[in-house]
Coordinates of C-alpha atoms and ligand atoms in Angstrom, one line a residue:
M287 CA -43.8 -42.3 -48.2
G288 CA -42.2 -45.0 -46.1
A289 CA -39.3 -43.2 -44.7
S290 CA -40.3 -42.4 -41.1
A291 CA -39.8 -38.7 -40.6
Y292 CA -38.2 -39.3 -37.2
N293 CA -34.7 -38.0 -36.7
Q294 CA -33.5 -36.5 -40.0
R295 CA -30.1 -38.1 -39.6
V296 CA -27.4 -36.5 -41.6
M297 CA -24.1 -38.0 -42.7
C298 CA -22.3 -35.5 -44.8
G299 CA -20.0 -32.7 -45.3
I300 CA -19.4 -29.4 -43.6
V301 CA -17.1 -26.5 -44.7
A302 CA -16.3 -23.0 -43.3
Y303 CA -14.1 -20.1 -44.3
A304 CA -12.8 -17.0 -42.5
G305 CA -10.5 -14.7 -44.4
T306 CA -9.9 -11.6 -46.4
K307 CA -11.7 -12.8 -49.5
Q308 CA -15.3 -13.5 -50.3
A309 CA -16.4 -16.7 -48.5
V310 CA -18.9 -18.2 -50.9
P311 CA -16.4 -19.3 -53.7
F312 CA -14.4 -21.2 -51.1
L313 CA -17.5 -22.7 -49.6
L314 CA -18.7 -24.0 -53.0
E315 CA -15.3 -25.2 -53.9
G316 CA -15.0 -27.1 -50.6
L317 CA -18.5 -28.6 -51.0
K318 CA -17.6 -29.7 -54.5
R319 CA -14.4 -31.4 -53.1
L320 CA -16.6 -33.3 -50.7
E321 CA -19.0 -34.4 -53.5
Y322 CA -17.6 -38.0 -53.3
R323 CA -19.3 -38.3 -50.0
G324 CA -22.7 -38.1 -51.7
Y325 CA -25.4 -35.5 -51.0
D326 CA -29.0 -34.6 -51.8
S327 CA -29.2 -31.0 -50.7
A328 CA -26.8 -28.2 -49.8
G329 CA -26.7 -24.7 -48.3
V330 CA -24.5 -21.8 -47.2
A331 CA -24.6 -19.0 -44.7
V332 CA -22.5 -15.8 -44.4
V333 CA -22.3 -12.9 -42.0
N334 CA -21.9 -9.6 -43.7
G335 CA -22.2 -6.2 -41.9
G336 CA -23.6 -7.9 -38.9
I337 CA -26.4 -9.6 -40.9
L338 CA -26.7 -13.4 -41.2
E339 CA -27.8 -14.6 -44.7
V340 CA -28.7 -18.2 -45.6
L341 CA -29.3 -19.9 -49.0
R342 CA -30.2 -23.6 -49.5
S343 CA -31.3 -25.9 -52.3
T344 CA -32.1 -29.5 -52.9
G345 CA -30.4 -31.8 -55.5
K346 CA -27.1 -31.3 -57.1
L347 CA -24.6 -28.7 -55.9
S348 CA -25.1 -27.0 -59.3
N349 CA -28.6 -26.0 -58.1
L350 CA -27.1 -24.1 -55.2
N351 CA -24.5 -22.6 -57.6
N352 CA -27.3 -21.4 -59.9
L353 CA -29.3 -20.0 -57.0
L354 CA -26.2 -18.0 -55.8
D355 CA -25.7 -16.7 -59.3
R356 CA -29.2 -15.2 -59.0
Q357 CA -28.9 -14.2 -55.4
P358 CA -25.2 -13.6 -54.6
L359 CA -24.2 -13.7 -50.9
E360 CA -21.3 -11.5 -49.9
G361 CA -19.2 -11.8 -46.8
M362 CA -15.7 -12.9 -45.8
I363 CA -16.9 -15.4 -43.2
G364 CA -19.3 -18.3 -43.9
V365 CA -20.3 -21.9 -43.5
G366 CA -21.5 -24.5 -46.1
H367 CA -23.1 -27.9 -45.9
T368 CA -24.0 -30.9 -48.1
R369 CA -26.6 -33.0 -46.5
W370 CA -26.5 -36.7 -47.2
A371 CA -29.7 -37.6 -45.4
T372 CA -30.1 -40.8 -43.6
H373 CA -33.6 -40.2 -42.4
G374 CA -36.5 -38.5 -44.2
G375 CA -36.3 -37.3 -47.7
P376 CA -34.2 -34.4 -49.1
S377 CA -35.9 -31.0 -49.1
E378 CA -35.0 -27.4 -48.8
A379 CA -36.6 -27.2 -45.3
N380 CA -34.4 -30.1 -44.1
A381 CA -31.2 -28.7 -45.8
H382 CA -28.6 -27.1 -43.6
P383 CA -27.7 -24.4 -42.4
H384 CA -30.5 -24.3 -39.8
T385 CA -31.3 -21.1 -38.0
D386 CA -32.8 -20.2 -34.6
C387 CA -35.9 -18.1 -34.0
T388 CA -33.9 -14.8 -34.1
R389 CA -32.3 -15.8 -37.4
K390 CA -29.0 -14.7 -35.9
V391 CA -27.6 -18.2 -35.4
A392 CA -26.8 -20.6 -38.3
V393 CA -25.8 -24.2 -37.6
I394 CA -24.4 -26.9 -39.9
H395 CA -23.9 -30.3 -38.5
N396 CA -22.6 -33.8 -39.6
G397 CA -23.7 -36.6 -37.3
I398 CA -26.6 -37.9 -35.3
I399 CA -28.3 -36.3 -32.3
E400 CA -29.8 -39.3 -30.5
N401 CA -31.9 -37.4 -27.9
Y402 CA -33.2 -34.8 -30.2
L403 CA -36.9 -35.7 -29.7
P404 CA -37.0 -34.9 -25.9
L405 CA -34.9 -31.8 -26.5
K406 CA -37.2 -30.6 -29.3
A407 CA -40.2 -31.1 -27.0
L408 CA -38.7 -28.9 -24.3
L409 CA -37.9 -26.2 -26.8
L410 CA -41.3 -26.3 -28.3
E411 CA -42.8 -25.9 -24.9
K412 CA -40.6 -22.8 -24.5
G413 CA -42.2 -21.4 -27.7
H414 CA -39.5 -22.1 -30.3
A415 CA -40.8 -22.4 -33.8
F416 CA -39.2 -25.2 -35.9
Q417 CA -38.9 -25.1 -39.7
S418 CA -37.7 -28.7 -40.3
A419 CA -37.9 -32.2 -39.0
T420 CA -34.2 -32.6 -38.6
D421 CA -32.3 -33.4 -35.5
T422 CA -29.8 -30.6 -36.3
E423 CA -32.3 -27.8 -36.0
V424 CA -32.6 -28.6 -32.3
L425 CA -29.0 -27.4 -31.9
S426 CA -29.9 -24.0 -33.4
H427 CA -32.6 -23.3 -30.8
L428 CA -30.6 -24.9 -28.0
I429 CA -27.8 -22.5 -28.7
E430 CA -30.3 -19.6 -28.9
E431 CA -31.6 -20.5 -25.4
E432 CA -28.1 -20.7 -24.0
L433 CA -27.0 -17.5 -25.5
A434 CA -29.9 -15.7 -23.8
A435 CA -29.0 -17.5 -20.5
V436 CA -25.3 -16.7 -20.7
S437 CA -26.0 -13.1 -21.7
A438 CA -28.4 -12.7 -18.9
T439 CA -26.0 -14.0 -16.2
C440 CA -22.7 -12.7 -17.5
G441 CA -23.9 -9.4 -19.1
E442 CA -22.9 -8.7 -22.7
A443 CA -20.5 -6.0 -21.7
A444 CA -18.4 -8.4 -19.7
L445 CA -17.9 -10.9 -22.5
S446 CA -17.2 -10.6 -26.2
G447 CA -19.6 -12.2 -28.7
E448 CA -17.1 -14.9 -29.3
D449 CA -16.9 -15.8 -25.6
L450 CA -20.6 -15.7 -25.2
L451 CA -21.0 -18.1 -28.2
L452 CA -18.3 -20.5 -26.9
R453 CA -20.0 -20.7 -23.5
A454 CA -23.4 -21.0 -24.9
M455 CA -22.3 -23.9 -27.2
Q456 CA -20.5 -25.7 -24.3
R457 CA -23.7 -25.5 -22.2
A458 CA -25.9 -26.6 -25.1
L459 CA -23.8 -29.5 -26.0
K460 CA -23.7 -30.8 -22.4
K461 CA -27.4 -31.6 -23.0
V462 CA -26.8 -33.4 -26.3
R463 CA -26.2 -37.1 -26.8
G464 CA -24.9 -38.3 -30.1
A465 CA -22.2 -37.6 -32.7
Y466 CA -21.5 -34.2 -34.2
A467 CA -19.1 -32.1 -36.2
L468 CA -20.7 -28.7 -35.7
A469 CA -20.0 -25.2 -37.1
V470 CA -21.9 -22.2 -35.9
L471 CA -22.2 -18.5 -37.1
W472 CA -23.8 -15.9 -34.9
S473 CA -24.3 -12.4 -36.4
D474 CA -23.5 -10.9 -32.9
A475 CA -20.1 -12.5 -33.2
P476 CA -19.4 -11.5 -36.8
G477 CA -15.7 -12.5 -37.0
V478 CA -15.8 -16.0 -35.8
V479 CA -17.0 -19.5 -36.8
M480 CA -17.4 -21.6 -33.6
A481 CA -17.0 -25.3 -34.0
A482 CA -17.3 -28.4 -31.9
K483 CA -16.4 -32.1 -32.5
S484 CA -17.6 -35.4 -31.0
D485 CA -17.5 -38.7 -33.0
S486 CA -17.7 -37.0 -36.4
P487 CA -14.6 -35.8 -38.3
L488 CA -13.6 -32.1 -38.3
V489 CA -10.3 -30.5 -39.5
I490 CA -9.0 -27.0 -39.7
G491 CA -6.9 -25.7 -42.6
V492 CA -4.4 -23.0 -41.5
G493 CA -3.8 -20.4 -44.2
D494 CA -2.2 -16.9 -44.3
E495 CA -4.8 -14.4 -43.2
E496 CA -7.4 -17.1 -43.8
H497 CA -8.6 -20.3 -42.1
F498 CA -10.7 -23.2 -43.4
M499 CA -12.8 -25.8 -41.7
A500 CA -14.2 -29.1 -43.1
S501 CA -15.3 -32.6 -42.5
D502 CA -12.4 -33.8 -44.6
V503 CA -9.0 -32.4 -45.9
P504 CA -9.8 -32.4 -49.7
A505 CA -12.2 -29.5 -49.1
F506 CA -9.3 -27.0 -48.7
L507 CA -6.1 -28.9 -49.7
K508 CA -5.7 -26.7 -52.7
H509 CA -5.2 -23.7 -50.4
T510 CA -3.2 -25.1 -47.5
R511 CA -1.4 -28.3 -46.4
R512 CA -1.3 -27.2 -42.8
V513 CA -4.0 -29.1 -41.1
V514 CA -5.2 -29.4 -37.5
Y515 CA -7.2 -32.5 -36.6
M516 CA -9.7 -31.8 -33.9
E517 CA -10.3 -34.4 -31.2
D518 CA -13.6 -35.4 -29.5
G519 CA -14.8 -32.9 -26.9
E520 CA -12.8 -30.0 -28.4
F521 CA -14.1 -26.6 -29.5
A522 CA -12.5 -24.2 -32.0
A523 CA -13.0 -20.5 -32.5
M524 CA -11.9 -19.9 -36.1
R525 CA -11.2 -16.3 -37.3
K526 CA -9.4 -15.1 -40.4
N527 CA -6.0 -14.6 -38.7
A528 CA -6.1 -17.3 -36.0
C529 CA -7.9 -20.3 -34.7
S530 CA -8.2 -20.9 -30.9
F531 CA -8.9 -24.3 -29.5
F532 CA -10.5 -25.2 -26.2
D533 CA -11.0 -28.5 -24.3
A534 CA -14.3 -29.8 -23.0
Q535 CA -13.9 -27.7 -19.9
G536 CA -13.4 -24.5 -21.9
L537 CA -9.6 -24.3 -21.2
K538 CA -7.5 -23.0 -24.0
I539 CA -5.3 -25.7 -25.6
E540 CA -2.5 -25.5 -28.1
K541 CA -2.8 -27.7 -31.3
I542 CA 0.1 -28.0 -33.8
P543 CA -0.8 -28.1 -37.5
K544 CA 0.4 -31.2 -39.4
I545 CA 1.6 -31.0 -42.9
V546 CA -0.5 -33.2 -45.3
D547 CA 1.5 -34.4 -48.3
W548 CA -1.4 -36.2 -50.0
D549 CA -2.6 -35.1 -53.4
T550 CA -6.4 -34.4 -53.6
S551 CA -7.3 -37.9 -54.9
M552 CA -5.4 -39.5 -52.0
A553 CA -7.1 -37.1 -49.6
E554 CA -10.5 -38.1 -50.8
K555 CA -9.5 -41.7 -49.9
G556 CA -8.3 -40.6 -46.5
G557 CA -4.8 -41.6 -47.5
Y558 CA -5.8 -45.1 -48.6
R559 CA -5.0 -46.4 -52.0
H560 CA -8.6 -47.0 -52.9
F561 CA -12.1 -46.1 -51.6
M562 CA -12.7 -49.8 -51.0
L563 CA -9.8 -50.1 -48.5
K564 CA -10.9 -46.9 -46.8
E565 CA -14.4 -48.2 -46.4
I566 CA -13.1 -51.6 -45.1
H567 CA -11.3 -49.7 -42.4
E568 CA -14.3 -47.4 -41.7
Q569 CA -16.3 -50.3 -40.6
P570 CA -15.8 -49.9 -36.8
K571 CA -17.1 -46.3 -37.0
A572 CA -19.8 -47.3 -39.5
V573 CA -21.1 -50.0 -37.2
E574 CA -21.1 -47.6 -34.3
N575 CA -23.3 -45.3 -36.4
T576 CA -25.6 -48.2 -37.3
L577 CA -26.1 -49.0 -33.6
R578 CA -26.3 -45.4 -32.4
G579 CA -29.4 -44.9 -30.2
R580 CA -31.0 -48.2 -31.3
L581 CA -30.3 -50.7 -28.5
F582 CA -32.9 -49.5 -26.0
P583 CA -35.6 -49.8 -25.0
L584 CA -35.9 -53.4 -26.0
G585 CA -38.9 -54.4 -28.2
H586 CA -41.7 -52.5 -29.9
A587 CA -40.8 -48.9 -28.8
T588 CA -37.5 -49.0 -30.6
L589 CA -38.9 -50.9 -33.6
E590 CA -41.5 -48.2 -34.1
R591 CA -39.3 -45.3 -33.4
E592 CA -36.6 -46.5 -35.8
T593 CA -38.6 -48.1 -38.5
G594 CA -42.3 -47.1 -38.1
L595 CA -43.2 -50.8 -37.6
T596 CA -46.1 -50.7 -35.1
A597 CA -47.0 -53.4 -32.5
E598 CA -50.5 -53.4 -34.0
Y599 CA -49.2 -54.2 -37.5
L600 CA -46.6 -56.7 -36.3
Q601 CA -49.2 -58.8 -34.5
F602 CA -50.6 -59.8 -37.9
V603 CA -47.2 -60.7 -39.5
N604 CA -46.9 -64.5 -39.8
Q605 CA -44.2 -64.6 -42.5
V606 CA -41.3 -62.5 -43.8
H607 CA -40.0 -62.5 -47.3
I608 CA -36.6 -61.0 -47.8
V609 CA -35.7 -59.7 -51.3
A610 CA -32.3 -58.3 -52.4
C611 CA -29.5 -58.6 -54.9
G612 CA -25.8 -59.5 -54.7
T613 CA -24.2 -58.7 -51.4
S614 CA -27.5 -57.4 -50.0
W615 CA -29.0 -60.8 -50.8
H616 CA -26.2 -62.5 -48.8
A617 CA -27.2 -60.2 -45.9
G618 CA -30.7 -61.3 -46.4
I619 CA -29.8 -65.0 -46.0
V620 CA -28.2 -64.1 -42.6
G621 CA -31.4 -62.2 -41.8
K622 CA -33.4 -65.4 -42.5
Y623 CA -31.3 -67.3 -40.0
L624 CA -31.8 -64.6 -37.4
L625 CA -35.5 -64.1 -37.8
E626 CA -36.3 -67.8 -37.9
K627 CA -33.9 -69.0 -35.2
H628 CA -34.5 -66.2 -32.7
A629 CA -37.8 -64.4 -33.6
R630 CA -39.4 -67.6 -34.7
I631 CA -40.9 -65.9 -37.8
Q632 CA -41.2 -68.0 -40.9
T633 CA -38.8 -66.3 -43.3
Q634 CA -38.0 -66.8 -47.0
V635 CA -35.2 -65.1 -48.8
E636 CA -34.4 -64.9 -52.5
T637 CA -32.9 -62.7 -55.1
A638 CA -35.2 -59.9 -56.2
S639 CA -34.7 -60.9 -59.9
E640 CA -36.2 -64.4 -59.2
F641 CA -38.9 -63.2 -56.8
R642 CA -40.5 -60.8 -59.1
Y643 CA -41.2 -63.3 -61.9
R644 CA -42.4 -66.3 -60.1
R645 CA -45.8 -65.1 -58.8
P646 CA -45.0 -65.5 -55.1
V647 CA -47.8 -66.2 -52.7
L648 CA -48.1 -63.0 -50.6
T649 CA -50.8 -62.0 -48.2
P650 CA -51.5 -58.9 -45.9
N651 CA -49.8 -61.0 -43.2
T652 CA -46.5 -61.0 -45.2
L653 CA -43.9 -58.5 -44.4
V654 CA -41.5 -58.1 -47.3
I655 CA -38.0 -56.8 -46.3
A656 CA -36.0 -55.2 -49.1
I657 CA -32.3 -54.8 -48.5
S658 CA -30.4 -52.4 -50.6
Q659 CA -27.3 -50.2 -50.1
S660 CA -28.1 -47.8 -52.9
G661 CA -31.9 -48.1 -52.5
E662 CA -32.1 -47.8 -56.3
T663 CA -31.6 -51.4 -57.6
A664 CA -34.1 -52.0 -60.3
D665 CA -34.9 -55.6 -59.5
T666 CA -35.4 -54.9 -55.8
L667 CA -37.6 -51.9 -56.5
A668 CA -39.7 -54.0 -58.9
A669 CA -40.0 -56.7 -56.4
I670 CA -41.4 -54.5 -53.7
R671 CA -43.8 -52.8 -56.1
L672 CA -45.1 -56.4 -56.8
A673 CA -45.3 -57.1 -53.1
K674 CA -47.4 -54.0 -52.4
Q675 CA -49.7 -54.8 -55.3
S676 CA -50.3 -58.2 -53.6
G677 CA -51.3 -56.5 -50.3
A678 CA -48.1 -57.1 -48.4
K679 CA -46.3 -54.3 -46.5
V680 CA -42.7 -53.5 -47.1
L681 CA -39.8 -52.6 -44.8
S682 CA -36.7 -51.2 -46.6
V683 CA -33.2 -51.7 -45.0
C684 CA -31.2 -49.1 -47.0
N685 CA -28.1 -47.0 -46.8
T686 CA -29.5 -44.1 -48.8
V687 CA -32.5 -42.3 -47.5
G688 CA -34.8 -40.7 -50.0
A689 CA -33.8 -43.4 -52.5
A690 CA -36.6 -45.0 -54.6
I691 CA -36.8 -48.2 -52.5
S692 CA -37.0 -46.2 -49.2
R693 CA -39.7 -44.0 -50.6
C694 CA -41.7 -46.9 -52.0
A695 CA -41.6 -48.9 -48.8
D696 CA -44.1 -48.6 -46.0
F697 CA -41.4 -48.7 -43.3
D698 CA -37.8 -47.7 -43.5
F699 CA -34.7 -48.7 -41.5
Q700 CA -31.5 -46.9 -42.5
T701 CA -28.1 -48.6 -41.9
H702 CA -26.3 -45.2 -41.5
S703 CA -23.1 -46.8 -42.9
G704 CA -22.2 -43.5 -44.6
P705 CA -21.5 -43.1 -48.3
E706 CA -20.0 -46.2 -50.0
C707 CA -18.0 -45.3 -53.1
G708 CA -16.3 -48.6 -54.0
V709 CA -18.4 -50.7 -56.3
A710 CA -17.7 -53.8 -54.1
S711 CA -19.8 -53.4 -51.0
T712 CA -18.1 -53.7 -47.7
K713 CA -19.1 -51.4 -44.8
A714 CA -22.7 -51.4 -46.2
F715 CA -22.7 -55.2 -45.8
T716 CA -21.6 -55.3 -42.2
G717 CA -24.0 -52.4 -41.6
Q718 CA -26.8 -54.4 -43.0
L719 CA -25.9 -57.4 -40.8
V720 CA -25.8 -55.3 -37.7
A721 CA -29.1 -53.6 -38.6
L722 CA -30.7 -57.0 -39.2
S723 CA -29.3 -58.1 -35.8
T724 CA -31.0 -55.1 -34.0
L725 CA -34.2 -55.8 -35.9
A726 CA -34.1 -59.5 -34.9
L727 CA -33.3 -58.5 -31.3
H728 CA -36.2 -56.2 -30.9
L729 CA -38.6 -58.5 -32.8
S730 CA -37.5 -61.5 -30.8
Y731 CA -38.0 -59.6 -27.5
A732 CA -41.3 -58.1 -28.6
R733 CA -42.6 -61.6 -29.6
E734 CA -41.4 -62.9 -26.2
C735 CA -39.0 -65.4 -28.0
M736 CA -36.0 -64.0 -26.2
S737 CA -35.4 -63.8 -22.5
D738 CA -34.2 -60.6 -20.8
E739 CA -30.9 -62.4 -20.1
E740 CA -30.4 -63.3 -23.7
A741 CA -31.5 -59.9 -24.9
F742 CA -29.0 -58.1 -22.7
E743 CA -26.3 -60.6 -23.9
W744 CA -27.1 -59.5 -27.5
V745 CA -26.9 -55.9 -26.5
D746 CA -23.5 -56.5 -24.8
Q747 CA -22.2 -58.2 -27.9
L748 CA -23.5 -55.5 -30.2
K749 CA -21.8 -52.8 -28.1
K750 CA -18.5 -54.7 -28.2
F751 CA -18.7 -55.4 -31.9
P752 CA -16.9 -52.3 -33.3
D753 CA -13.9 -53.2 -31.2
L754 CA -14.0 -56.8 -32.5
V755 CA -14.0 -55.4 -36.0
R756 CA -10.9 -53.3 -35.1
R757 CA -9.2 -56.5 -34.0
A758 CA -10.2 -58.4 -37.1
L759 CA -8.7 -55.5 -39.2
Q760 CA -5.4 -56.2 -37.6
L761 CA -5.2 -59.4 -39.6
E762 CA -4.4 -57.3 -42.7
P763 CA -0.6 -58.0 -42.7
Q764 CA -1.2 -61.8 -42.4
V765 CA -3.9 -61.6 -45.1
L766 CA -1.4 -59.8 -47.4
E767 CA 1.0 -62.8 -47.0
I768 CA -1.9 -65.1 -48.1
A769 CA -2.8 -62.8 -51.0
R770 CA 0.8 -62.9 -52.3
S771 CA 0.6 -66.7 -52.3
F772 CA -2.8 -67.0 -54.0
S773 CA -2.9 -63.9 -56.3
Q774 CA -2.4 -66.0 -59.4
V775 CA -4.9 -68.8 -58.8
Q776 CA -7.6 -69.2 -61.4
H777 CA -10.3 -70.6 -59.2
C778 CA -11.3 -70.6 -55.5
L779 CA -14.0 -72.3 -53.4
F780 CA -15.4 -70.7 -50.3
I781 CA -17.3 -73.0 -47.9
G782 CA -19.3 -72.3 -44.7
R783 CA -22.1 -73.8 -42.8
G784 CA -25.3 -72.4 -41.1
I785 CA -25.3 -68.7 -40.6
N786 CA -21.8 -68.6 -42.2
Y787 CA -22.9 -70.1 -45.5
P788 CA -23.9 -66.6 -46.7
A789 CA -20.5 -65.4 -45.4
A790 CA -18.9 -67.9 -47.8
L791 CA -21.1 -66.6 -50.6
E792 CA -20.0 -63.1 -49.8
G793 CA -16.3 -63.9 -49.7
A794 CA -16.6 -65.5 -53.1
L795 CA -18.5 -62.5 -54.6
K796 CA -15.9 -60.1 -53.2
L797 CA -13.1 -62.0 -54.8
K798 CA -14.7 -62.6 -58.2
E799 CA -16.1 -59.1 -58.7
I800 CA -12.8 -57.2 -58.1
S801 CA -10.0 -59.8 -59.0
Y802 CA -11.9 -61.6 -61.8
I803 CA -10.9 -64.9 -60.4
H804 CA -13.6 -67.5 -60.7
A805 CA -14.9 -68.1 -57.1
E806 CA -17.8 -69.9 -55.7
G807 CA -19.4 -70.0 -52.3
Y808 CA -20.9 -73.3 -51.2
P809 CA -22.6 -74.8 -48.1
A810 CA -19.7 -76.9 -46.7
G811 CA -22.1 -79.9 -46.3
E812 CA -22.6 -79.9 -50.0
M813 CA -19.0 -80.7 -51.0
K814 CA -19.6 -84.4 -51.4
H815 CA -22.6 -83.8 -53.6
G816 CA -20.5 -82.5 -56.4
P817 CA -17.9 -79.8 -55.7
L818 CA -15.5 -82.3 -54.3
A819 CA -14.9 -83.4 -57.9
L820 CA -13.4 -80.0 -58.5
I821 CA -10.8 -80.3 -55.7
D822 CA -7.2 -80.6 -56.5
S823 CA -4.0 -78.6 -55.8
K824 CA -5.3 -75.9 -58.2
M825 CA -8.6 -75.3 -56.4
P826 CA -7.8 -73.6 -53.1
V827 CA -10.5 -73.7 -50.5
V828 CA -11.3 -70.9 -48.1
A829 CA -13.1 -72.5 -45.1
I830 CA -15.1 -70.5 -42.5
A831 CA -14.4 -72.6 -39.4
T832 CA -15.0 -70.2 -36.6
Q833 CA -16.5 -71.6 -33.3
S834 CA -20.0 -72.9 -33.7
E835 CA -22.2 -75.9 -32.9
I836 CA -21.2 -77.4 -36.2
F837 CA -17.5 -76.7 -36.1
E838 CA -16.6 -80.4 -36.2
K839 CA -18.7 -80.8 -39.4
V840 CA -16.8 -78.0 -41.1
L841 CA -13.5 -79.6 -39.9
S842 CA -14.4 -82.9 -41.6
N843 CA -15.3 -81.0 -44.8
I844 CA -11.9 -79.3 -44.7
Q845 CA -10.3 -82.7 -44.2
E846 CA -12.2 -84.0 -47.3
A847 CA -10.7 -81.2 -49.4
K848 CA -7.3 -81.5 -47.9
A849 CA -7.1 -85.2 -48.6
R850 CA -7.6 -84.4 -52.3
G851 CA -4.8 -81.9 -52.5
A852 CA -6.6 -78.6 -51.9
R853 CA -4.6 -75.7 -50.4
I854 CA -6.7 -74.6 -47.4
I855 CA -7.2 -71.1 -46.0
A856 CA -9.2 -71.4 -42.8
L857 CA -10.9 -68.8 -40.6
C858 CA -11.1 -69.9 -37.0
T859 CA -11.7 -68.6 -33.5
E860 CA -8.6 -67.5 -31.5
G861 CA -7.1 -70.5 -29.6
E862 CA -8.5 -73.2 -32.0
K863 CA -5.6 -75.7 -32.6
R864 CA -7.3 -78.4 -34.5
L865 CA -6.6 -76.7 -37.9
V866 CA -2.9 -76.7 -37.4
G867 CA -1.3 -79.0 -39.9
M868 CA -4.5 -79.1 -41.9
A869 CA -4.7 -75.6 -43.2
E870 CA -1.9 -73.9 -45.1
H871 CA -3.0 -70.5 -43.6
I872 CA -5.0 -69.9 -40.5
L873 CA -6.7 -66.6 -39.7
E874 CA -7.7 -66.4 -36.1
L875 CA -10.6 -64.1 -35.2
P876 CA -11.7 -63.0 -31.7
P877 CA -14.6 -65.0 -30.1
V878 CA -18.0 -63.5 -31.1
S879 CA -21.7 -64.6 -30.7
E880 CA -22.9 -66.7 -33.5
F881 CA -25.4 -64.0 -34.7
L882 CA -22.5 -61.6 -35.4
S883 CA -20.0 -64.1 -36.8
P884 CA -20.8 -63.6 -40.5
A885 CA -20.2 -59.9 -40.1
L886 CA -16.9 -60.5 -38.3
N887 CA -15.8 -63.2 -40.8
A888 CA -16.5 -60.8 -43.6
I889 CA -13.6 -58.6 -42.6
P890 CA -10.7 -60.9 -43.5
L891 CA -12.6 -62.1 -46.6
Q892 CA -13.0 -58.4 -47.8
L893 CA -9.3 -57.9 -47.1
L894 CA -8.3 -61.1 -49.0
A895 CA -10.3 -60.1 -52.1
Y896 CA -9.0 -56.5 -52.0
L897 CA -5.3 -57.5 -51.6
I898 CA -5.4 -60.2 -54.2
A899 CA -7.2 -57.8 -56.7
D900 CA -4.7 -55.0 -55.9
L901 CA -1.7 -57.4 -56.5
R902 CA -3.3 -58.4 -59.8
G903 CA -3.4 -54.7 -60.8
C904 CA -7.2 -54.7 -61.1
D905 CA -9.3 -51.5 -60.9
V906 CA -10.5 -52.2 -57.4
D907 CA -12.9 -49.3 -57.0
Q908 CA -14.4 -49.6 -60.5
P909 CA -14.2 -53.3 -61.6
R910 CA -14.9 -54.0 -65.2
N911 CA -18.5 -54.5 -66.4
L912 CA -20.0 -53.5 -63.0
A913 CA -21.8 -50.4 -61.6
K914 CA -22.2 -49.3 -58.0
S915 CA -26.0 -49.2 -58.4
V916 CA -27.7 -51.5 -60.9
T917 CA -30.6 -49.3 -61.8
V918 CA -31.3 -51.2 -65.0
E919 CA -32.8 -54.7 -65.3
Ligands
AGP1099 C1 -21.6 -56.1 -54.1 O1 -20.3 -55.9 -53.8 C2 -22.0 -55.7 -55.5 N1 -21.6 -54.3 -55.7 C3 -23.4 -55.9 -55.8 O2 -23.6 -57.3 -55.7 C4 -24.5 -55.2 -55.0 O3 -24.5 -55.8 -53.7 C5 -25.9 -55.4 -55.6 O4 -25.8 -54.8 -56.9 C6 -27.0 -54.8 -54.8 O5 -26.9 -53.5 -54.7 P1 -27.8 -52.7 -53.6 O6 -27.4 -53.2 -52.2 O7 -27.4 -51.2 -53.8 O8 -29.2 -53.0 -53.9

C-alpha cells in the first residue's frame, strides 16, 4: 500500500438539513446532487430526541442508501458527507461524520487541516481515543475539549447549547491551520447545525420552515433558490426557521440571500457552460490546495511527510524514470527538466505504453515516477507493475487517492486538484506541474544542489503563482477574439523550446482532443528539419515565446514561419515588444520563474482550445472517441 496514511485529506461534499421533515431523504438527495464531485465513501448523522446517530459506508452512495433502508435514521436535523479522499484509502473508519469521545459531537468537513498531526498528538496526550487516520477527526475531539472548557468557565445555565457550541467552535478553529467547510451536530444543542468556513465553499439554502447547507448549490436547488454564500472566517447557526451568521470575532452579522436562477445542470458547473471552463477557472484555488502545507521545511522532512520518500532510500537513487500518458506525460517531460536541471538526477521520461514493452533497464537504484490524474490508466498501471518486478520503487503523482496506481506505488504524492470532470485535463495538469516543482525543490535542497537563496526564491514564486494564474485567466476576452479568427482552421502547429516544449505539446493536445482540429506540438528548433515544409497561410503557428535564455532562438523560429506566410499567435512576457509586427496576435503573460512557465503558459492555451472548440459546437466536456480515464489498453 503506497499511499502514505498521513493526513487523510478530503476534498468533497457536505450537506445539512434543519426543518420540519425527516432529514435523511434531503441529505441523500443532496449528496446525490454532489455526485459529480466524485466520492469514495459517504455518511450521515442525525439528532433525534437528544440522541446523536451516525451511519457511514464506503463505495457508491447506493451502499449508504441500502444501509439506511436496513437501519433507518429518524430526525429532522442532520448532516451528510461524501468523502473524496486525497490521502489514504477509502474506508468506513475514514468516512465522515467523525464523532468525539462522548459520541455527542458529529463533524463533517471539506478541506485540509495542515497542522492536524501536532493537534492530534496533544489530544492523544489528553486521553482522546481516535477511530481514524483522518485530519478531520481532530476537529471532533478539539470541539469536545473546548465544549468542556467553555461549559466549565461559563456554566451551562448561563449559555444555551447553541451558544456553547458556537464559542467552542470559535476557540477550536483558532488553533487550526488549513482549509475547511465544516458542519457540526451536538446532541446537547439538538436544534442547530453549526457551521464554519475558511477557504472551502459553503452555501446556505433558505426555505420556508427549513434550511439547507451544502458545499455547492445543486444539493438543494430543487427546494429553494434563495442562497446565502458564506465568506471565509464566518460561522452559521442553522435552525429550521432561521440561520444566524457571525463573523470571526463572534459578532452577529446580517447576510442577504441571493436568488440563483441557474438550472441544476448549470449549478453543477458553477454557472459555467462546461465543466472544462469551470475547471480552467478553478486553477488558482486548485494550485493553492496543491501547495497547502508543502513548502516547509525544505528538504527531506517534507518529502517524507508528504510522499513517504525517506532520506535513507533516496540516497540510493541514481536515476529517475517518469512514465505517464497524454497530458500527464507532458507534465512528466517538464518533470524531467526540473529534476535534471535542478536536482541533478539523471531522468528519463516516456509514455507508459512504450515503456512497458521495450524491456527497460531498471535497477533498485531507479525511482519510477508515475503521473496520472485518474490513477487508473491501464498503460501507466502496467508500467509500474513492470517496474516493481524489476526491483525499482515507484512514486505515484496522482489526483485520486485510493486509485489503483496510488495503491500499487511504494510512495504517493497527491496533487489535491479536486475532482476533474472534463475529459480534457486542465487543473490536474497545472496541479501536476506544481506538485513536480515542489518535489524538485525539496529534492534539490536535500541533495544540496540548491542554495538557501535559490530555494527561498522558488518558495516565493510558488506562493505567488495562484495570483499569476488569476492574471493569466484575465486574457480570456483576448483569447476569444483569437478563437473567433482561428475557429475554422484545419491545422495548427504549436512550437516551444526547453521547458516549454512540453507546453507546446500540451497546447496541441488540448486543441486536437476537443475541437478535432489536427494540431501538432514541436520543438521550435526542429522546424527547419521538416515541419517548415508545412508552413503556409493555412498553417497557423502558436509560438511560446515567453522570457527565457533562449528567447532569441524562438524569435528566429517565428520569423522563419512568418516569412513563409504563417499566421502567428505568440505568447510572450509582459513588456516584450520584439514580437510586434511579427505576430498577428500577442498574448502577454506576467513574468514568472522558468520552472513555472509551462504551467502559466498552459492557461491561455487551455482557453484557446476551449473557446475554439465551443465556437465549433463541439462537445467540450465529452469529446468524441475519448474517455476521462483510459482503463483499457
Ligand atoms: C488529457 O486532456 C487527456 N484527457 C488524456 O491525454 C489524459 O491525460 C491521459 O489519458 C492520461 O490520463 P491520466 O492522467 O488519468 O493517467
